[in-house]
Coordinates of C-alpha atoms in Angstrom, one line a residue:
M1 CA -0.3 16.7 21.9
S2 CA -1.0 13.0 21.4
N3 CA -3.7 10.9 22.2
I4 CA -3.4 7.8 24.8
I5 CA -4.3 4.4 22.9
V6 CA -4.8 1.2 25.0
F7 CA -5.9 -2.2 23.4
E8 CA -7.7 -4.4 25.6
N9 CA -10.0 -7.2 25.2
K10 CA -12.8 -5.9 27.8
I11 CA -13.7 -3.1 30.0
A12 CA -13.4 -3.2 33.9
K13 CA -16.9 -4.0 35.8
Y14 CA -17.2 -0.5 37.1
D15 CA -15.8 1.5 34.2
N16 CA -17.9 5.0 33.6
C17 CA -16.4 6.2 30.8
P18 CA -18.5 7.2 27.8
D19 CA -18.6 3.9 25.5
I20 CA -18.3 4.3 21.6
Y21 CA -20.1 2.1 18.9
F22 CA -20.6 2.3 15.7
I23 CA -24.1 2.2 14.0
N24 CA -25.3 1.7 10.3
E25 CA -26.4 4.6 8.8
N26 CA -30.5 3.3 8.6
L27 CA -29.8 4.1 13.0
S28 CA -30.7 0.4 13.2
I29 CA -29.0 -1.6 16.2
K30 CA -30.2 -4.9 15.5
D31 CA -26.7 -6.1 14.4
I32 CA -25.1 -4.5 17.7
S33 CA -27.9 -5.7 20.3
N34 CA -25.8 -8.1 22.1
F35 CA -23.8 -5.4 23.5
F36 CA -26.9 -4.1 25.8
S37 CA -29.0 -5.4 28.1
V38 CA -32.7 -5.7 27.1
R39 CA -33.5 -2.4 29.4
D40 CA -31.1 -0.5 27.9
L41 CA -31.9 -1.4 24.1
K42 CA -35.2 -0.4 24.8
K43 CA -33.9 3.2 26.2
I44 CA -31.8 3.5 23.0
K45 CA -34.6 2.5 20.5
F46 CA -36.7 5.0 22.2
Y47 CA -34.1 7.5 21.8
L48 CA -33.4 6.9 18.2
S49 CA -37.0 6.8 17.0
K50 CA -37.1 10.4 18.5
L51 CA -34.1 12.3 17.0
N52 CA -35.1 14.9 14.4
K53 CA -34.1 14.9 10.7
N54 CA -31.1 17.5 11.4
K55 CA -29.7 15.2 14.4
R56 CA -30.1 12.1 12.0
K57 CA -27.8 13.7 9.5
E58 CA -25.1 14.3 12.1
R59 CA -22.5 11.4 11.8
I60 CA -21.9 11.3 15.8
I61 CA -24.9 11.6 18.2
D62 CA -24.5 10.8 21.7
F63 CA -26.8 10.4 24.7
D64 CA -27.2 9.4 28.5
L65 CA -27.8 6.2 29.2
S66 CA -28.1 6.6 32.8
E67 CA -26.9 9.0 35.3
K68 CA -23.3 7.5 34.9
K69 CA -23.0 6.2 31.5
K70 CA -22.8 8.2 28.2
I71 CA -23.4 6.8 25.0
I72 CA -21.7 7.9 21.5
F73 CA -22.6 6.3 18.5
I74 CA -20.7 6.9 15.4
I75 CA -22.7 6.6 11.9
I76 CA -21.0 4.6 9.2
K77 CA -22.1 4.7 5.6
K78 CA -21.1 1.7 3.3
S79 CA -17.7 1.6 1.3
L80 CA -15.8 4.0 3.3
L81 CA -12.2 4.6 2.1
S82 CA -9.7 4.8 4.5
F83 CA -9.7 8.8 4.2
D84 CA -13.1 9.0 4.7
L85 CA -12.3 6.8 8.3
E86 CA -9.5 9.3 9.0
Q87 CA -11.6 12.2 8.7
L88 CA -14.4 10.4 10.9
G89 CA -12.2 10.1 13.7
A90 CA -10.8 13.7 13.6
K91 CA -14.2 14.5 13.7
L92 CA -14.8 12.2 16.8
F93 CA -11.6 13.7 18.5
S94 CA -12.9 17.4 18.1
F95 CA -16.3 16.1 19.2
L96 CA -14.7 15.1 22.5
K97 CA -12.4 18.0 23.1
K98 CA -15.6 19.9 22.4
A99 CA -17.6 18.1 25.3
D100 CA -14.2 18.1 27.2
V101 CA -14.5 14.2 27.3
Y102 CA -10.8 12.7 28.5
K103 CA -11.6 9.2 28.6
V104 CA -13.8 6.8 26.2
N105 CA -13.9 3.2 25.3
L106 CA -14.3 2.3 21.7
F107 CA -15.9 -1.3 20.8
C108 CA -14.2 -2.3 17.5
A109 CA -16.8 -5.3 16.9
S110 CA -19.4 -2.9 16.5
F111 CA -17.9 -1.5 13.4
K112 CA -17.5 -5.2 11.9
K113 CA -21.4 -5.7 12.6
S114 CA -22.9 -2.4 11.6
S115 CA -20.4 -2.7 8.0
N116 CA -20.2 -6.1 7.2
S117 CA -16.5 -5.9 6.9
K118 CA -14.1 -8.8 7.0
T119 CA -11.8 -9.6 10.0
G120 CA -8.8 -8.2 8.4
Q121 CA -10.7 -5.4 7.1
N122 CA -11.9 -4.4 10.2
D123 CA -8.3 -4.3 11.5
K124 CA -7.7 -1.6 9.2
N125 CA -11.1 0.4 9.1
I126 CA -10.7 0.6 13.0
L127 CA -6.8 1.9 12.7
D128 CA -7.9 4.1 10.2
F129 CA -10.2 5.8 12.1
I130 CA -7.9 6.1 15.2
H131 CA -5.0 7.2 12.9
G132 CA -7.4 10.2 12.2
A133 CA -8.2 11.1 15.6
N134 CA -4.4 11.0 16.7
L135 CA -3.5 13.2 13.7
K136 CA -6.1 15.7 14.7
S137 CA -5.3 15.8 18.5
Y138 CA -1.7 17.9 17.2
S139 CA -1.2 21.1 18.5
F140 CA 2.0 23.4 19.1
K141 CA 2.0 25.2 22.7
K142 CA 5.7 24.8 23.7
Y143 CA 6.0 28.6 24.1
R144 CA 2.6 28.9 25.9
T145 CA 3.5 29.8 29.4
K146 CA -0.3 30.9 30.7
S147 CA -3.2 28.7 29.9
P148 CA -1.5 25.9 27.8
D149 CA -4.3 23.6 26.3
N150 CA -3.7 20.2 28.3
F151 CA -6.3 18.3 26.8
K152 CA -5.6 14.6 26.4
L153 CA -7.6 11.9 25.2
K154 CA -7.2 8.3 26.2
I155 CA -9.0 6.0 23.9
K156 CA -9.3 2.3 24.9
I157 CA -9.9 -0.1 22.1
I158 CA -11.8 -3.2 23.1
S159 CA -11.7 -6.1 20.9
P160 CA -11.1 -9.8 21.2
E161 CA -8.3 -9.6 18.3
Y162 CA -6.6 -6.6 20.7
K163 CA -3.2 -7.7 20.5
I164 CA -3.2 -8.1 16.6
L165 CA -4.6 -4.5 16.6
S166 CA -1.9 -3.3 18.7
K167 CA 0.7 -4.9 16.5
K168 CA -0.9 -3.2 13.4
Y169 CA -1.0 0.0 15.1
F170 CA 2.8 0.2 15.3
R171 CA 3.0 0.9 11.1
Y172 CA 0.3 4.2 12.0
K173 CA 2.4 5.5 14.9
A174 CA 5.2 5.4 12.8
I175 CA 3.5 7.8 10.5
E176 CA 2.3 9.7 13.1
E177 CA 5.5 10.5 14.6
G178 CA 6.9 11.4 10.9
V179 CA 4.3 13.8 10.7
N180 CA 4.5 15.2 14.1
L181 CA 8.0 15.8 13.8
T182 CA 7.5 17.7 10.6
R183 CA 4.8 19.9 11.8
N184 CA 7.0 20.6 14.7
L185 CA 10.0 21.6 12.7
V186 CA 7.7 23.8 10.8
S187 CA 6.3 25.8 14.0
E188 CA 9.4 26.6 15.6
P189 CA 10.4 30.1 15.6
P190 CA 13.1 31.1 13.1
N191 CA 15.3 32.7 16.1
I192 CA 15.3 28.6 17.3
L193 CA 15.0 26.9 14.3
H194 CA 18.1 28.3 12.6
P195 CA 20.2 25.8 10.2
K196 CA 22.7 24.9 12.9
Y197 CA 19.9 24.1 15.2
Y198 CA 18.2 22.4 12.6
V199 CA 21.5 20.3 11.8
E200 CA 21.5 19.3 15.6
T201 CA 18.1 18.2 15.3
I202 CA 18.4 15.8 12.4
K203 CA 21.3 14.2 14.0
K204 CA 19.3 12.8 17.0
L205 CA 17.8 10.6 14.4
S206 CA 20.8 8.6 14.2
S207 CA 19.4 6.6 16.9
L208 CA 17.1 5.3 15.0
G209 CA 19.9 3.7 12.3
L210 CA 19.8 6.7 10.0
K211 CA 23.2 7.5 8.4
I212 CA 23.6 11.5 8.7
S213 CA 26.2 13.5 6.9
I214 CA 26.7 17.1 7.4
Y215 CA 28.5 19.3 4.7
D216 CA 29.2 22.6 6.0
E217 CA 30.4 25.7 4.4
N218 CA 33.9 24.8 3.8
K219 CA 32.8 21.7 2.2
M220 CA 30.3 23.4 0.1
K221 CA 33.0 25.7 -1.3
K222 CA 35.2 23.4 -2.1
M223 CA 32.3 21.4 -4.4
G224 CA 31.2 24.4 -5.9
M225 CA 27.8 24.7 -4.3
N226 CA 27.8 28.3 -5.1
A227 CA 24.0 28.9 -6.0
L228 CA 23.2 27.4 -2.5
L229 CA 25.7 29.5 -0.5
G230 CA 24.9 32.7 -2.2
V231 CA 21.4 32.6 -0.4
G232 CA 22.7 32.0 2.6
Q233 CA 25.7 34.8 2.6
G234 CA 23.8 37.5 3.9
S235 CA 22.7 35.8 7.2
I236 CA 25.6 35.5 10.3
N237 CA 23.7 31.6 10.5
K238 CA 25.9 29.4 8.6
S239 CA 24.3 27.5 5.6
Y240 CA 24.6 23.3 5.5
L241 CA 23.6 20.4 3.4
V242 CA 22.8 17.3 4.9
T243 CA 22.1 13.8 3.7
I244 CA 19.8 11.2 5.7
E245 CA 20.5 7.6 4.5
W246 CA 18.0 4.9 5.3
N247 CA 20.0 1.8 4.2
G248 CA 16.8 -1.2 4.8
N249 CA 18.1 -3.6 2.2
K250 CA 21.9 -3.6 2.5
N251 CA 22.2 -6.2 -0.3
S252 CA 20.3 -4.6 -2.6
K253 CA 21.8 -3.6 -5.9
E254 CA 18.8 -1.3 -6.7
K255 CA 18.9 2.1 -6.9
P256 CA 17.8 4.0 -3.8
L257 CA 14.5 6.3 -3.6
A258 CA 15.4 9.9 -3.3
F259 CA 13.7 12.7 -1.4
V260 CA 14.9 16.6 -1.8
G261 CA 13.7 19.3 0.5
K262 CA 14.4 23.0 0.2
G263 CA 15.0 24.1 3.8
V264 CA 15.2 28.4 3.9
C265 CA 14.6 28.5 7.8
F266 CA 13.7 32.2 7.2
D267 CA 13.1 34.1 4.2
T268 CA 13.4 37.7 4.4
G269 CA 13.4 37.9 0.6
G270 CA 17.2 39.2 1.0
I271 CA 17.8 42.4 -1.2
S272 CA 14.9 41.8 -3.0
L273 CA 12.8 42.2 0.4
K274 CA 9.5 41.2 1.0
P275 CA 6.5 43.5 2.3
A276 CA 6.2 43.2 6.1
K277 CA 2.8 42.1 6.4
F278 CA 2.7 38.2 7.2
M279 CA 6.6 38.0 6.8
E280 CA 6.6 36.2 10.1
E281 CA 4.6 33.2 8.0
M282 CA 8.4 32.8 6.1
K283 CA 9.1 30.7 9.0
Y284 CA 7.6 28.0 7.0
D285 CA 9.8 28.4 4.1
M286 CA 11.8 25.2 5.1
A287 CA 8.5 22.7 5.1
G288 CA 9.6 21.2 2.1
S289 CA 13.1 20.0 4.0
A290 CA 10.9 19.3 7.0
V291 CA 8.5 16.9 5.3
V292 CA 11.9 15.0 4.0
V293 CA 13.1 14.7 7.6
G294 CA 9.7 13.5 8.8
L295 CA 9.6 10.8 6.2
L296 CA 12.8 9.7 6.7
K297 CA 12.0 8.9 10.7
T298 CA 8.6 7.3 9.6
L299 CA 10.3 4.9 7.1
A300 CA 13.4 4.0 9.8
L301 CA 10.5 3.8 12.5
R302 CA 8.6 1.2 10.0
K303 CA 11.9 -0.5 9.4
V304 CA 11.0 -0.5 5.6
K305 CA 13.1 -3.0 3.6
L306 CA 14.5 -0.2 1.1
N307 CA 17.1 2.0 0.5
V308 CA 15.9 5.6 0.7
V309 CA 18.2 9.1 0.6
G310 CA 16.9 12.3 1.9
V311 CA 18.9 15.6 0.9
V312 CA 18.1 19.0 2.3
G313 CA 19.7 22.4 1.8
L314 CA 19.5 24.6 5.0
V315 CA 20.0 27.9 4.7
E316 CA 18.7 31.5 6.3
N317 CA 17.9 34.1 3.3
M318 CA 18.6 37.7 5.0
P319 CA 19.7 41.2 3.8
G320 CA 23.0 42.6 4.8
G321 CA 26.3 43.9 3.8
N322 CA 27.2 40.3 2.4
A323 CA 24.2 39.6 0.7
Q324 CA 23.7 38.3 -2.8
R325 CA 22.6 41.0 -5.1
P326 CA 20.2 41.4 -7.9
G327 CA 22.3 41.0 -11.0
D328 CA 24.9 38.6 -9.4
I329 CA 25.9 35.8 -11.3
V330 CA 26.7 32.6 -9.7
K331 CA 28.2 29.3 -11.1
S332 CA 26.3 26.3 -9.5
Y333 CA 27.4 22.5 -8.5
S334 CA 26.4 21.8 -11.9
G335 CA 28.8 23.9 -13.4
Q336 CA 25.7 26.0 -15.3
T337 CA 26.1 29.6 -14.4
I338 CA 22.7 31.5 -13.2
E339 CA 21.9 35.0 -13.4
V340 CA 20.1 36.2 -9.9
L341 CA 17.7 38.7 -10.7
N342 CA 15.4 38.5 -7.6
T343 CA 17.0 37.3 -4.5
D344 CA 13.5 36.3 -3.3
A345 CA 13.6 33.5 -5.7
E346 CA 16.0 32.0 -3.5
G347 CA 14.6 28.4 -2.9
R348 CA 15.2 27.5 -6.5
L349 CA 18.8 28.4 -6.1
V350 CA 19.1 25.9 -3.1
L351 CA 17.4 23.1 -4.8
A352 CA 19.6 23.8 -8.1
D353 CA 22.8 22.7 -6.2
V354 CA 20.6 19.9 -4.0
L355 CA 19.2 18.5 -7.1
T356 CA 22.4 17.8 -9.1
F357 CA 24.3 16.3 -5.9
T358 CA 21.7 14.1 -5.1
E359 CA 21.5 12.7 -8.7
K360 CA 25.4 12.9 -8.8
E361 CA 26.0 11.3 -5.8
F362 CA 23.2 8.6 -5.1
K363 CA 22.4 8.1 -8.7
P364 CA 19.1 7.3 -7.3
K365 CA 15.8 5.7 -9.0
F366 CA 13.8 8.8 -8.9
I367 CA 14.3 12.1 -7.2
I368 CA 11.1 14.1 -5.6
D369 CA 11.8 17.4 -4.4
L370 CA 9.6 19.3 -2.1
A371 CA 9.2 23.1 -1.7
T372 CA 7.3 26.1 -0.5
L373 CA 8.5 27.4 -3.8
T374 CA 5.8 29.9 -5.2
G375 CA 2.9 32.0 -4.5
A376 CA 1.6 31.7 -7.8
I377 CA 0.5 27.8 -7.0
I378 CA -1.6 29.2 -4.4
V379 CA -2.7 31.3 -6.7
S380 CA -3.5 28.4 -9.3
L381 CA -4.7 25.8 -6.9
G382 CA -5.2 27.4 -3.5
E383 CA -5.0 25.0 -0.4
E384 CA -6.9 22.0 -2.0
Y385 CA -3.7 20.8 -4.1
A386 CA -0.1 20.9 -4.2
G387 CA 1.2 21.6 -7.8
L388 CA 3.1 18.7 -9.6
F389 CA 5.6 18.9 -12.0
S390 CA 7.9 16.2 -13.9
N391 CA 9.5 14.7 -16.6
N392 CA 7.8 11.0 -16.1
D393 CA 4.3 10.3 -16.4
D394 CA 4.8 6.7 -14.6
L395 CA 6.0 8.5 -11.3
S396 CA 3.5 11.3 -11.4
K397 CA 0.6 8.8 -11.7
K398 CA 1.7 6.9 -9.2
I399 CA 1.9 9.9 -6.9
F400 CA -1.4 11.2 -8.2
Q401 CA -3.0 7.9 -6.9
S402 CA -1.4 7.9 -3.8
G403 CA -2.5 11.5 -2.9
N404 CA -6.1 10.5 -3.5
K405 CA -5.8 7.7 -1.0
V406 CA -4.9 9.7 1.6
G407 CA -6.1 13.1 1.2
E408 CA -3.0 14.9 0.0
K409 CA -4.1 15.5 -3.2
V410 CA -1.8 16.9 -6.1
W411 CA -2.3 18.5 -9.6
R412 CA -0.1 18.1 -12.5
L413 CA 0.9 21.5 -14.4
P414 CA 2.6 21.5 -17.6
L415 CA 6.5 21.6 -18.8
H416 CA 6.9 22.6 -22.1
K417 CA 10.1 24.1 -24.1
N418 CA 8.1 27.3 -24.2
Y419 CA 7.8 27.9 -20.9
N420 CA 11.6 26.8 -20.7
K421 CA 13.0 29.2 -23.0
L422 CA 11.5 32.1 -20.5
M423 CA 14.3 31.1 -18.1
D424 CA 17.0 31.8 -20.4
S425 CA 19.3 34.7 -19.6
T426 CA 21.4 37.0 -21.6
V427 CA 24.6 37.1 -19.7
A428 CA 24.6 33.7 -18.0
D429 CA 23.0 30.1 -18.9
V430 CA 19.8 30.6 -17.0
Q431 CA 18.5 33.2 -14.9
N432 CA 16.4 32.8 -11.6
I433 CA 13.1 34.5 -12.3
N434 CA 11.0 35.0 -15.6
Y435 CA 9.6 38.6 -15.6
S436 CA 8.0 38.6 -19.0
G437 CA 5.8 35.5 -19.4
G438 CA 3.7 34.8 -16.1
A439 CA 3.6 30.9 -15.5
G440 CA 5.3 31.6 -12.3
S441 CA 5.1 28.2 -10.9
I442 CA 5.9 26.4 -14.0
T443 CA 8.9 28.4 -14.8
A444 CA 10.2 27.8 -11.5
A445 CA 10.0 23.9 -12.0
E446 CA 11.6 24.2 -15.6
F447 CA 14.6 26.3 -13.8
L448 CA 14.5 23.1 -11.6
Q449 CA 14.4 21.1 -14.5
R450 CA 17.7 22.2 -15.8
F451 CA 19.8 20.9 -13.0
I452 CA 18.9 17.1 -13.4
I453 CA 21.2 16.7 -15.6
N454 CA 21.2 12.8 -16.6
K455 CA 17.5 12.5 -17.4
T456 CA 16.6 10.8 -13.7
P457 CA 12.8 10.4 -13.3
W458 CA 12.0 13.5 -11.2
V459 CA 9.0 15.1 -9.5
H460 CA 8.9 18.5 -8.0
L461 CA 6.0 19.1 -5.6
D462 CA 5.0 22.7 -4.7
I463 CA 3.7 22.7 -1.6
A464 CA 3.5 26.5 -0.8
G465 CA -0.4 26.3 -0.4
M466 CA -0.6 22.8 1.4
A467 CA 2.2 23.1 4.2
F468 CA 0.5 25.3 6.6
S469 CA -3.2 26.7 7.1
K470 CA -4.7 29.4 8.9
K471 CA -7.9 27.4 9.7
A472 CA -8.3 23.7 11.2
A473 CA -9.6 21.7 8.5
N474 CA -9.8 18.1 8.1
L475 CA -7.0 15.9 9.8
N476 CA -5.1 19.3 10.4
P477 CA -5.2 21.7 13.3
S478 CA -4.2 25.3 12.3
G479 CA -0.4 26.1 11.2
A480 CA 1.9 23.5 10.1
T481 CA -0.2 20.6 8.5
G482 CA 2.8 17.7 8.0
F483 CA 1.4 17.6 4.2
G484 CA 3.8 15.3 2.0
V485 CA 4.8 12.5 4.9
R486 CA 1.7 10.6 4.4
L487 CA 1.5 11.2 0.5
L488 CA 5.3 10.1 0.1
N489 CA 4.7 7.1 2.4
K490 CA 1.9 5.7 0.8
L491 CA 3.7 6.2 -2.5
I492 CA 6.6 4.0 -1.2
E493 CA 4.2 1.6 0.6
D494 CA 2.1 1.0 -2.4
S495 CA 4.8 1.3 -5.1
Y496 CA 8.0 0.0 -4.1
E497 CA 7.9 -1.9 -1.0

């Protein structure tokens, strides 16, 4: 689902769609009185004066100005941040959907008058508001054959600067397309989105100017990617590594920015089989890779003047006659040997090879990896923050600040040599899980850090608690959230463009 956004400088004479105006928290209409006739002003003032205390606390209020015309007021407070406006836009979408209102006119000038914002800032405020409504409108109903939700909202943006707004809206649209691609990929059932289908989906992005390179199992075997290959060897579906390059500044000698994603299309746990209850949620275990794919689409649509690469490892972790066993030892792409104590700690095995490959092949400015890596991070941070682990303070700080700006929050957890020791194996260079010392998310990150060979600035984002949610909240519907696309887009926008 996606809203229809139209930009115009006036409404048709006989347009009976509800009109939306912004009003200050004092419910004063003095600043927007020029939008109404004297007769209508009296009606509005009378209605507002009769509102009870509870109604006055609401952010959206509506009433019938006449039999044919409804008025909706959006109450705005001073010093609103972008995310506040996005949440308010999301609230409006939910309000209109519940009221079964399909078309509205939104008067932009009322925001400027009610908030005293400058013209340039007013444009951004309006577009942030619309952005929130659009993100909230997402739903995944592709496989429903009965009573699909067909609500589609049309918002007509009324402004003298409608052409400028329309031009600026393109950036927001690019972000929304990236977020919704991520949500679609995560929402697909695992019998559809197996690694081969995923590869074919990624290949379609080449039409946007992205360079797609695909490494199949034969190529990876020759390269020595045994950690990644071991995870997928129990499945009839083949494993792949895919690189997605955006060369937005071909003449630049700057190192590219690199983003790495875990793409376990379905995770049964392998021989270390997961419990049956809620195993269906393991279709979400490729969410880290989906964020990388969605981000690269956004950057390509925005035509950022930077060189950026995304690298994803795509596998399916299944039990079977050829499946990897607890106790197996594999030699990774880095040359380090790994003792596999638990086949359900598989994402880190995939990332081990992908991280080393990315560092060696692209020599990037930094590497940020995303993965639904541990259940322990949900115990620690719930569904409010993603876990952040890093070898670089400056990059961590930038991501933290970007997350706060867009409402995709991260919280840094420690890395320490004593945690690192817990990943030492008695029979190989490293073991893939720590059974004795707790700190499951931290020791998983310590494992990954061992595969950053050349001290490249690196951040690991454990998004296990953020990639999907059983309840709708803020800008997200229930299900896949698309967490990470807006965060990383903001990081690039603020710190590298």
